Short mmCIF file of C-alpha atoms in Angstrom, two decimals:
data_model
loop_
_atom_site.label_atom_id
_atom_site.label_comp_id
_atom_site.label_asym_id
_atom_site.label_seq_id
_atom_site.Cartn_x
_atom_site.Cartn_y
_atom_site.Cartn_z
CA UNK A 1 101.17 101.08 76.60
CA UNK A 2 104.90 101.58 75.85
CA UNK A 3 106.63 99.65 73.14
CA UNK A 4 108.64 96.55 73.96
CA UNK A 5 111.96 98.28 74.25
CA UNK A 6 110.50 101.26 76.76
CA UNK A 7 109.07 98.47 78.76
CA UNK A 8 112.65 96.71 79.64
CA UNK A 9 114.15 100.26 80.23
CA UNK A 10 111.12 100.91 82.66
CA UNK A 11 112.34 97.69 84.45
CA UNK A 12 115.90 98.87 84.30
CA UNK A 13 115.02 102.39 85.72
CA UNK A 14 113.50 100.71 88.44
CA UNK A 15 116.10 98.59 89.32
CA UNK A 16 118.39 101.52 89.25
CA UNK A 17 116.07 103.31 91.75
CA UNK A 18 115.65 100.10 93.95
CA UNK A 19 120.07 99.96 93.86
CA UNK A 20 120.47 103.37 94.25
CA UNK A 21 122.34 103.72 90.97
CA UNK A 22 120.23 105.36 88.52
CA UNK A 23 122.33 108.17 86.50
CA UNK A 24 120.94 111.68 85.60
CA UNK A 25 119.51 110.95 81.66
CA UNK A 26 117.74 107.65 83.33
CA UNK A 27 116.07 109.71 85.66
CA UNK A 28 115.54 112.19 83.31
CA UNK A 29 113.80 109.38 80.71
CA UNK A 30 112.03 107.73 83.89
CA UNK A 31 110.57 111.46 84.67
CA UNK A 32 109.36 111.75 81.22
CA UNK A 33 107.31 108.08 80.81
CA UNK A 34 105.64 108.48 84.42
CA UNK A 35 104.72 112.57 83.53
CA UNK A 36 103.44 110.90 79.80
CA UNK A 37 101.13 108.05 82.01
CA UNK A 38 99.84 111.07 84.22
CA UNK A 39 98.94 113.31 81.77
CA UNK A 40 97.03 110.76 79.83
CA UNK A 41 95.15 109.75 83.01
CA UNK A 42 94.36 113.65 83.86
CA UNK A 43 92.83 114.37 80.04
CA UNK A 44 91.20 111.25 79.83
CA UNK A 45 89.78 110.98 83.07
CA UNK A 46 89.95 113.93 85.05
CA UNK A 47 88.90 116.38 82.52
CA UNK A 48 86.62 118.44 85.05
CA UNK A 49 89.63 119.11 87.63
CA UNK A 50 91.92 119.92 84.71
CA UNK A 51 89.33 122.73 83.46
CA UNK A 52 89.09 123.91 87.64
CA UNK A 53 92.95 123.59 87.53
CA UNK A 54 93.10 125.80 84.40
CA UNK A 55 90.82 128.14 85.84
CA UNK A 56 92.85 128.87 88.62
CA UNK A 57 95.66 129.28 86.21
CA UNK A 58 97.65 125.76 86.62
CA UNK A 59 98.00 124.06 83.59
CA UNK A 60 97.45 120.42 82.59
CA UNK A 61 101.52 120.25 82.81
CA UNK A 62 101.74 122.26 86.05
CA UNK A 63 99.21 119.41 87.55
CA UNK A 64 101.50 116.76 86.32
CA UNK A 65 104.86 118.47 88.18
CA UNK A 66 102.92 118.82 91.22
CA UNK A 67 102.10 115.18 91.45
CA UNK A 68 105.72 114.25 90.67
CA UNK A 69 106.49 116.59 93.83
CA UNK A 70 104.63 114.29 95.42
CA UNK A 71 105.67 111.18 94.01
CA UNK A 72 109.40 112.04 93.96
CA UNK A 73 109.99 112.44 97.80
CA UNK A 74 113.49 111.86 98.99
CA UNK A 75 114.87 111.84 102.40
CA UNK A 76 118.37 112.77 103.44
CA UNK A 77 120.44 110.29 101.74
CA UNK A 78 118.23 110.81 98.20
CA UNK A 79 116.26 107.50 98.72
CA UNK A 80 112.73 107.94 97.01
CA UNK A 81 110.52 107.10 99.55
CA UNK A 82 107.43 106.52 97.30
CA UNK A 83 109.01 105.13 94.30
CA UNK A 84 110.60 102.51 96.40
CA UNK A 85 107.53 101.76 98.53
CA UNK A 86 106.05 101.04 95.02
CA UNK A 87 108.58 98.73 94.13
CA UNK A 88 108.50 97.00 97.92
CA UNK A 89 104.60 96.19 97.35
CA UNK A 90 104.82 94.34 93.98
CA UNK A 91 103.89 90.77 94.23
CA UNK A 92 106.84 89.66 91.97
CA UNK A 93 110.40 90.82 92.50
CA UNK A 94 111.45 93.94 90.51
CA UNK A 95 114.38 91.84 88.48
CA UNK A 96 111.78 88.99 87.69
CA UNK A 97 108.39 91.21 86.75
CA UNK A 98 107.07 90.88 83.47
CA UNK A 99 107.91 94.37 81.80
CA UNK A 100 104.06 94.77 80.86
CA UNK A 101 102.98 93.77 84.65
CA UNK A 102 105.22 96.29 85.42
CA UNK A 103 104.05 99.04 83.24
CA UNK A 104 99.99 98.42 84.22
CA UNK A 105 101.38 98.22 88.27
CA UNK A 106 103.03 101.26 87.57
CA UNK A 107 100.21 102.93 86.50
CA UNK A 108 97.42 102.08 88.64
CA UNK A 109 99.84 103.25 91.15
CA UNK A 110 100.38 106.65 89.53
CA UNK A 111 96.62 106.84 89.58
CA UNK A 112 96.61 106.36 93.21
CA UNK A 113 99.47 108.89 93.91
CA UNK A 114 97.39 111.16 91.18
CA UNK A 115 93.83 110.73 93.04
CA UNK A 116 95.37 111.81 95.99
CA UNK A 117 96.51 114.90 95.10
CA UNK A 118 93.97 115.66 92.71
CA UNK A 119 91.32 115.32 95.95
CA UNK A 120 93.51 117.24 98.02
CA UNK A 121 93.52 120.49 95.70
CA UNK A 122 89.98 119.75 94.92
CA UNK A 123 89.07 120.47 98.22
CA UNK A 124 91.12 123.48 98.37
CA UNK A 125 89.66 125.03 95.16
CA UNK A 126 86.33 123.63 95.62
CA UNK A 127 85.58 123.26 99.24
CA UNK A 128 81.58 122.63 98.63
CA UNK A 129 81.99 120.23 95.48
CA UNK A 130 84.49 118.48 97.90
CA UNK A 131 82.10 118.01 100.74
CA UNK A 132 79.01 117.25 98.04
CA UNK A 133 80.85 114.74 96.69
CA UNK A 134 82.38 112.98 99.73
CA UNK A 135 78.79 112.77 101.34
CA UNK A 136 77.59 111.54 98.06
CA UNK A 137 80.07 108.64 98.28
CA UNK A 138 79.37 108.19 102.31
CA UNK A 139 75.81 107.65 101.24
CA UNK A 140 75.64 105.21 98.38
CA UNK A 141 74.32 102.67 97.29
CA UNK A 142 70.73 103.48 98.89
CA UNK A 143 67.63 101.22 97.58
CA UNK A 144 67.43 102.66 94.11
CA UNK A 145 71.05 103.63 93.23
CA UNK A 146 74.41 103.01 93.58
CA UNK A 147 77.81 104.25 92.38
CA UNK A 148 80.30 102.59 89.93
CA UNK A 149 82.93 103.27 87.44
CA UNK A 150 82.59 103.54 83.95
CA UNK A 151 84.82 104.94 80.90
CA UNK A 152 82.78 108.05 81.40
CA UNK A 153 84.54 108.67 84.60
CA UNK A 154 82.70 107.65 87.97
CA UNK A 155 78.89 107.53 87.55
CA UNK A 156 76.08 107.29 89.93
CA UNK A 157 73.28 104.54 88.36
CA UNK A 158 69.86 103.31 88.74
CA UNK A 159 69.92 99.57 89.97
CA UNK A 160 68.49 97.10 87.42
CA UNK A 161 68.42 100.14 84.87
CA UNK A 162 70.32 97.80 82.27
CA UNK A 163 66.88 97.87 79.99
CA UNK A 164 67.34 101.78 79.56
CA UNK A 165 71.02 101.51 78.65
CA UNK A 166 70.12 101.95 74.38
CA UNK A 167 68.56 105.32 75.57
CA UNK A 168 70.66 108.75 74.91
CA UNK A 169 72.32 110.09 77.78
CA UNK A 170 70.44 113.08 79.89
CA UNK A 171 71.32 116.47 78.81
CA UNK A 172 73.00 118.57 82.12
CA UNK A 173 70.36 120.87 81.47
CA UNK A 174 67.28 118.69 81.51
CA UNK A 175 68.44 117.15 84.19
CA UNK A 176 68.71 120.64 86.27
CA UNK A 177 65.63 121.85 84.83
CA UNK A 178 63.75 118.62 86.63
CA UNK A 179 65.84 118.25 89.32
CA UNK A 180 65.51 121.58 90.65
CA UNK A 181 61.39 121.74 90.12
CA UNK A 182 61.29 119.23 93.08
CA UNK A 183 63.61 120.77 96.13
CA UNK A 184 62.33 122.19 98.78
CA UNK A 185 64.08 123.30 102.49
CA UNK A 186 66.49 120.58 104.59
CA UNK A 187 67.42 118.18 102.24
CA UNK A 188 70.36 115.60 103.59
CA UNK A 189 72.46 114.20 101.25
CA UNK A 190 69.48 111.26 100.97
CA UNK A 191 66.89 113.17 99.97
CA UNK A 192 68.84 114.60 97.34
CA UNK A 193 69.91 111.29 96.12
CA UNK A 194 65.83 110.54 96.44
CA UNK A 195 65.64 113.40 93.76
CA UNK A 196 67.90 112.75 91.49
CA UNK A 197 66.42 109.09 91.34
CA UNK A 198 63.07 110.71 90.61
CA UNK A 199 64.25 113.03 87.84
CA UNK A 200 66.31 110.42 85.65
CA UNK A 201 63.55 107.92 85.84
CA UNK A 202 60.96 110.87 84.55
CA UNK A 203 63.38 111.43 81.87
CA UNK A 204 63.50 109.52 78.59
CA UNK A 205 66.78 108.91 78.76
CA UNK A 206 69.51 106.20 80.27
CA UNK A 207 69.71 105.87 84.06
CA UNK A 208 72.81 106.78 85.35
CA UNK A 209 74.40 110.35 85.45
CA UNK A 210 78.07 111.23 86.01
CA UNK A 211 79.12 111.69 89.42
CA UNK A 212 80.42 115.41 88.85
CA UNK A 213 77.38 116.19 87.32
CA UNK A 214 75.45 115.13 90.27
CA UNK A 215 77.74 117.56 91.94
CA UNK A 216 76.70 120.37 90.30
CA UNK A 217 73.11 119.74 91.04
CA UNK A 218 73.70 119.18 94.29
CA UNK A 219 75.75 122.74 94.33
CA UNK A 220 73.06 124.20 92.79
CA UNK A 221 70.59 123.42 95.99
CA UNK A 222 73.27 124.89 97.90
CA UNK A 223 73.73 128.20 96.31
CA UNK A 224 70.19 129.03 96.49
CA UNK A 225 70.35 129.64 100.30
CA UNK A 226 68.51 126.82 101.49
CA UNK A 227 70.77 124.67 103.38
CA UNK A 228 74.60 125.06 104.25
CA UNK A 229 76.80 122.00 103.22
CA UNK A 230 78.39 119.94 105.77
CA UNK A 231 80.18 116.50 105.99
CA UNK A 232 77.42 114.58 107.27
CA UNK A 233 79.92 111.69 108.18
CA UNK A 234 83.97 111.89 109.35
CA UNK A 235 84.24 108.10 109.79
CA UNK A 236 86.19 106.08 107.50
CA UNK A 237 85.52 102.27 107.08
CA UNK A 238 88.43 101.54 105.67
CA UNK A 239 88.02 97.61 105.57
CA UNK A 240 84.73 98.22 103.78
CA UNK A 241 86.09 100.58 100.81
CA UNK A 242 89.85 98.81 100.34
CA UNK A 243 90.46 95.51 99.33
CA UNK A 244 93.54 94.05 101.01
CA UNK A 245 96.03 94.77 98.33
CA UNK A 246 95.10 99.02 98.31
CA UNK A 247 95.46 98.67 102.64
CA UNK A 248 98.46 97.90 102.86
CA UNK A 249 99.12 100.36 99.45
CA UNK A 250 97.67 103.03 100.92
CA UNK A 251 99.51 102.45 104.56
CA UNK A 252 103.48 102.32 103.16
CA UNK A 253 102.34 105.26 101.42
CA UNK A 254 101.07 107.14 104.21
CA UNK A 255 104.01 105.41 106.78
CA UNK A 256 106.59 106.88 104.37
CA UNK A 257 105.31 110.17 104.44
CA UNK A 258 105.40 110.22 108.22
CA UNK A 259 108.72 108.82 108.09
CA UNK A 260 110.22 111.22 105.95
CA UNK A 261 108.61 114.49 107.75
CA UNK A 262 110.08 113.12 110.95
CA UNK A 263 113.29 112.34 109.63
CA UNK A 264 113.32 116.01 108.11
CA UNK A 265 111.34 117.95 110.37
CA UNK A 266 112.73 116.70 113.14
CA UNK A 267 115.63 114.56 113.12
CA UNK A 268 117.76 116.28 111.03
CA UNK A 269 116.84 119.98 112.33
CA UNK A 270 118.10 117.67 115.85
CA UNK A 271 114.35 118.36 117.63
CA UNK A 272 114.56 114.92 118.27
CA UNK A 273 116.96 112.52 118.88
CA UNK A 274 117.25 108.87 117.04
CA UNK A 275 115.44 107.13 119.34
CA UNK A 276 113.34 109.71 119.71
CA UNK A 277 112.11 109.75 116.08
CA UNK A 278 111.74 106.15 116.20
CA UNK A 279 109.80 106.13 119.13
CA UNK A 280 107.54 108.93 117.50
CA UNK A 281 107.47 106.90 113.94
CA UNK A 282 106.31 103.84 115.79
CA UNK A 283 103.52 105.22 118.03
CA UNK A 284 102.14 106.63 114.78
CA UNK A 285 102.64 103.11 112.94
CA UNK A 286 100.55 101.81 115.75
CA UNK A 287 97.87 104.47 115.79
CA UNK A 288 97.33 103.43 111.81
CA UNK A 289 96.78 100.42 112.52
CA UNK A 290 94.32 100.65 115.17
CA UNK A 291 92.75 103.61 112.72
CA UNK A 292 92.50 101.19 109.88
CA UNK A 293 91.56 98.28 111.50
CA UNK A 294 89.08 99.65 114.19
CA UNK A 295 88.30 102.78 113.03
CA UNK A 296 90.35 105.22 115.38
CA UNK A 297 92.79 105.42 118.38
CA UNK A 298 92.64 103.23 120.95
CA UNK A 299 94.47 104.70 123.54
CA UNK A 300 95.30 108.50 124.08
CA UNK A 301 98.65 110.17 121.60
CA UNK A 302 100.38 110.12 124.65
CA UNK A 303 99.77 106.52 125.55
CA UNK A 304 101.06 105.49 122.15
CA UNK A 305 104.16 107.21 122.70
CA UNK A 306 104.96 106.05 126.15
CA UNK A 307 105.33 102.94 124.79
CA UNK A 308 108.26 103.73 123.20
CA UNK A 309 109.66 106.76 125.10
CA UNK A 310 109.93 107.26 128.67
CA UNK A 311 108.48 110.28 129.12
CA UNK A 312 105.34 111.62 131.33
CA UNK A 313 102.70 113.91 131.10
CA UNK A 314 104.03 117.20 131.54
CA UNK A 315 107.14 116.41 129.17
CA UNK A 316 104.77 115.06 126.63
CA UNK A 317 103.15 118.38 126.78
CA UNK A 318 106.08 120.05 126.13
CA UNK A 319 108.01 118.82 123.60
CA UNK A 320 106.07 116.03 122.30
CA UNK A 321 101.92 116.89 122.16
CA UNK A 322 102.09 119.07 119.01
CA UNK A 323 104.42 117.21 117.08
CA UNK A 324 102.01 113.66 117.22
CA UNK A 325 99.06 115.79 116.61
CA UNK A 326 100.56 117.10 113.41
CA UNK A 327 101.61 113.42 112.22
CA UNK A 328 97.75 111.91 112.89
CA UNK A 329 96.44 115.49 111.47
CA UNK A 330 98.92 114.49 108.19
CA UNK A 331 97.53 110.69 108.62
CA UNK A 332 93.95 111.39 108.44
CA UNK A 333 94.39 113.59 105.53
CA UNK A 334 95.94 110.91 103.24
CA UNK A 335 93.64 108.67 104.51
CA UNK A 336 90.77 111.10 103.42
CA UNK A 337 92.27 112.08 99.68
CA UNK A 338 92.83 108.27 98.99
CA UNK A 339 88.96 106.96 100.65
CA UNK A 340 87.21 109.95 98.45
CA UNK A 341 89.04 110.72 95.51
CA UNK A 342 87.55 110.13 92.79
CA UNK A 343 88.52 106.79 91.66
#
């Protein structure tokens, strides 16, 4: 929490971002509170990715810059696109906000933006923890456990366990040790959920074990050659993981995005026209919409853009086929960092 004086500055900054007027040492001192909040999220929270991150040689401050890349889009005229889509979504106006409403906003946003990119370099340096863990999460609750979050980081728990809860916590090794007595050949993700229900309750110990650790199990099946990890699941419920608030988060955060590679990649290298890149923006803004709210498309990419372009099959084809598929391929992938990140 900052001290009363940060906190109106933090409200100032904004307001300078929102007006467009923000000079170089307030940036600079806005740069420095939002790298402090993400730093203290990453070592209190994320303390397994920061040791992968080290391990590949990016440090806990590297991290941080990267997700202020992130965070810190601008498009041509220097507007941040993500900063100001934060500011756009508050439920009080940015000159009215409490400065302490605006400091815990802030910063379950940052852990958004962070959980994002932490999930999308997890998968990159961890492709099988990444797929472990997103079936994990497609599969729970099942009868006997369910995940939630804890101060421990996200945890996967017995259901009407609370009597245990004065117990010690499992040793990793124990846990192995048991877990891997009982495996045998073509385990889904279920049966190794089954598993890990059967070795915590065999254990004298309390009935819940971290979700990373559950990972590692899991990898450990893996690595022994009897079964090849896959995504068992590539649909996303959205409505049954977001509460309304985080959906319409999570889509000006994703509709920016698009906005701005259009407006970069396309407009102003003149691939497209104006309308054009309207026309484009808009037949993605519909095909979110009908991805959030029914699961997928509709219609075909090319009858999205129709709508707003007159165009027909063979042009599509040729000027406009690859350039939609990137912009859903970009869609889906926010979509999947945000649904199965770890937060």
């Amino acid at each position: 929490m900052l001290p009363e004086d940060k906190l109106d500055n933090l409200r100032a900054y904004f307001i300078g971002i929102s007006e467009k007027r923000l000079n170089r040492r307030e940036l600079g001192e806005f740069v420095a509170i939002t790298k402090s909040i993400i730093v203290s999220y990453l070592i209190n929270t994320k303390s397994n990715f920061v040791y992968l991150s080290a391990r590949n040689g990016l440090d806990i401050t590297d991290v941080a810059i990267d997700i202020m890349g992130d965070l810190f889009i601008q498009d041509e005229s220097g507007y941040l696109v993500n900063i100001n889509s934060f500011i756009n979504i508050l439920n009080d106006s940015i000159y009215e906000i409490e400065g302490e409403k605006l400091f815990f906003a802030y910063q379950s946003f940052l852990r958004k933006v962070s959980d994002a990119y932490i999930a999308r370099v997890y998968a990159e340096l961890d492709p099988t923890g990444f797929k472990i863990k997103r079936n994990i999460k497609d599969t729970l609750p099942t009868e006997n456990l369910a995940l939630r979050k804890s101060i421990r980081g996200a945890e996967i728990y017995v259901i009407g366990s609370d009597d245990y809860d004065k117990l010690p916590y499992a040793g990793f090794d124990s846990l192995k040790a048991v877990f891997l007595s009982q495996i045998g050949k073509n385990h889904t993700t279920r049966d190794l959920l089954n598993i890990l229900y059967q070795t915590v309750m065999q254990l004298d110990c309390r009935k819940e074990i971290l979700l990373n650790d559950a990972v590692l199990l899991f990898k450990e099946y893996y690595e022994m050659g009897l079964e090849t990890v896959r995504l068992e699941d590539d649909i996303f419920d959205i409505n049954g993981v977001l509460n309304d608030y985080e959906i319409i988060q999570l889509k000006n955060l994703i509709l920016n995005e698009i906005k701005s590679k259009i407006l970069i990649d396309y407009y102003a290298k003149s691939k497209l026209t104006e309308k054009q890149s309207r026309g484009l923006y808009e037949a993605v803004n519909d095909i979110l919409h009908d991805f959030i709210a029914h699961g997928g498309n509709n219609l075909s990419y090319y009858d999205y853009l129709r709508k707003y372009i007159d165009i027909d099959k063979s042009e599509y084809n040729l000027r406009y086929k690859s350039k939609i598929e990137y912009m859903i391929k970009l869609l889906k992938e926010k979509c999947r960092y945000y649904l199965f990140s770890d937060e």
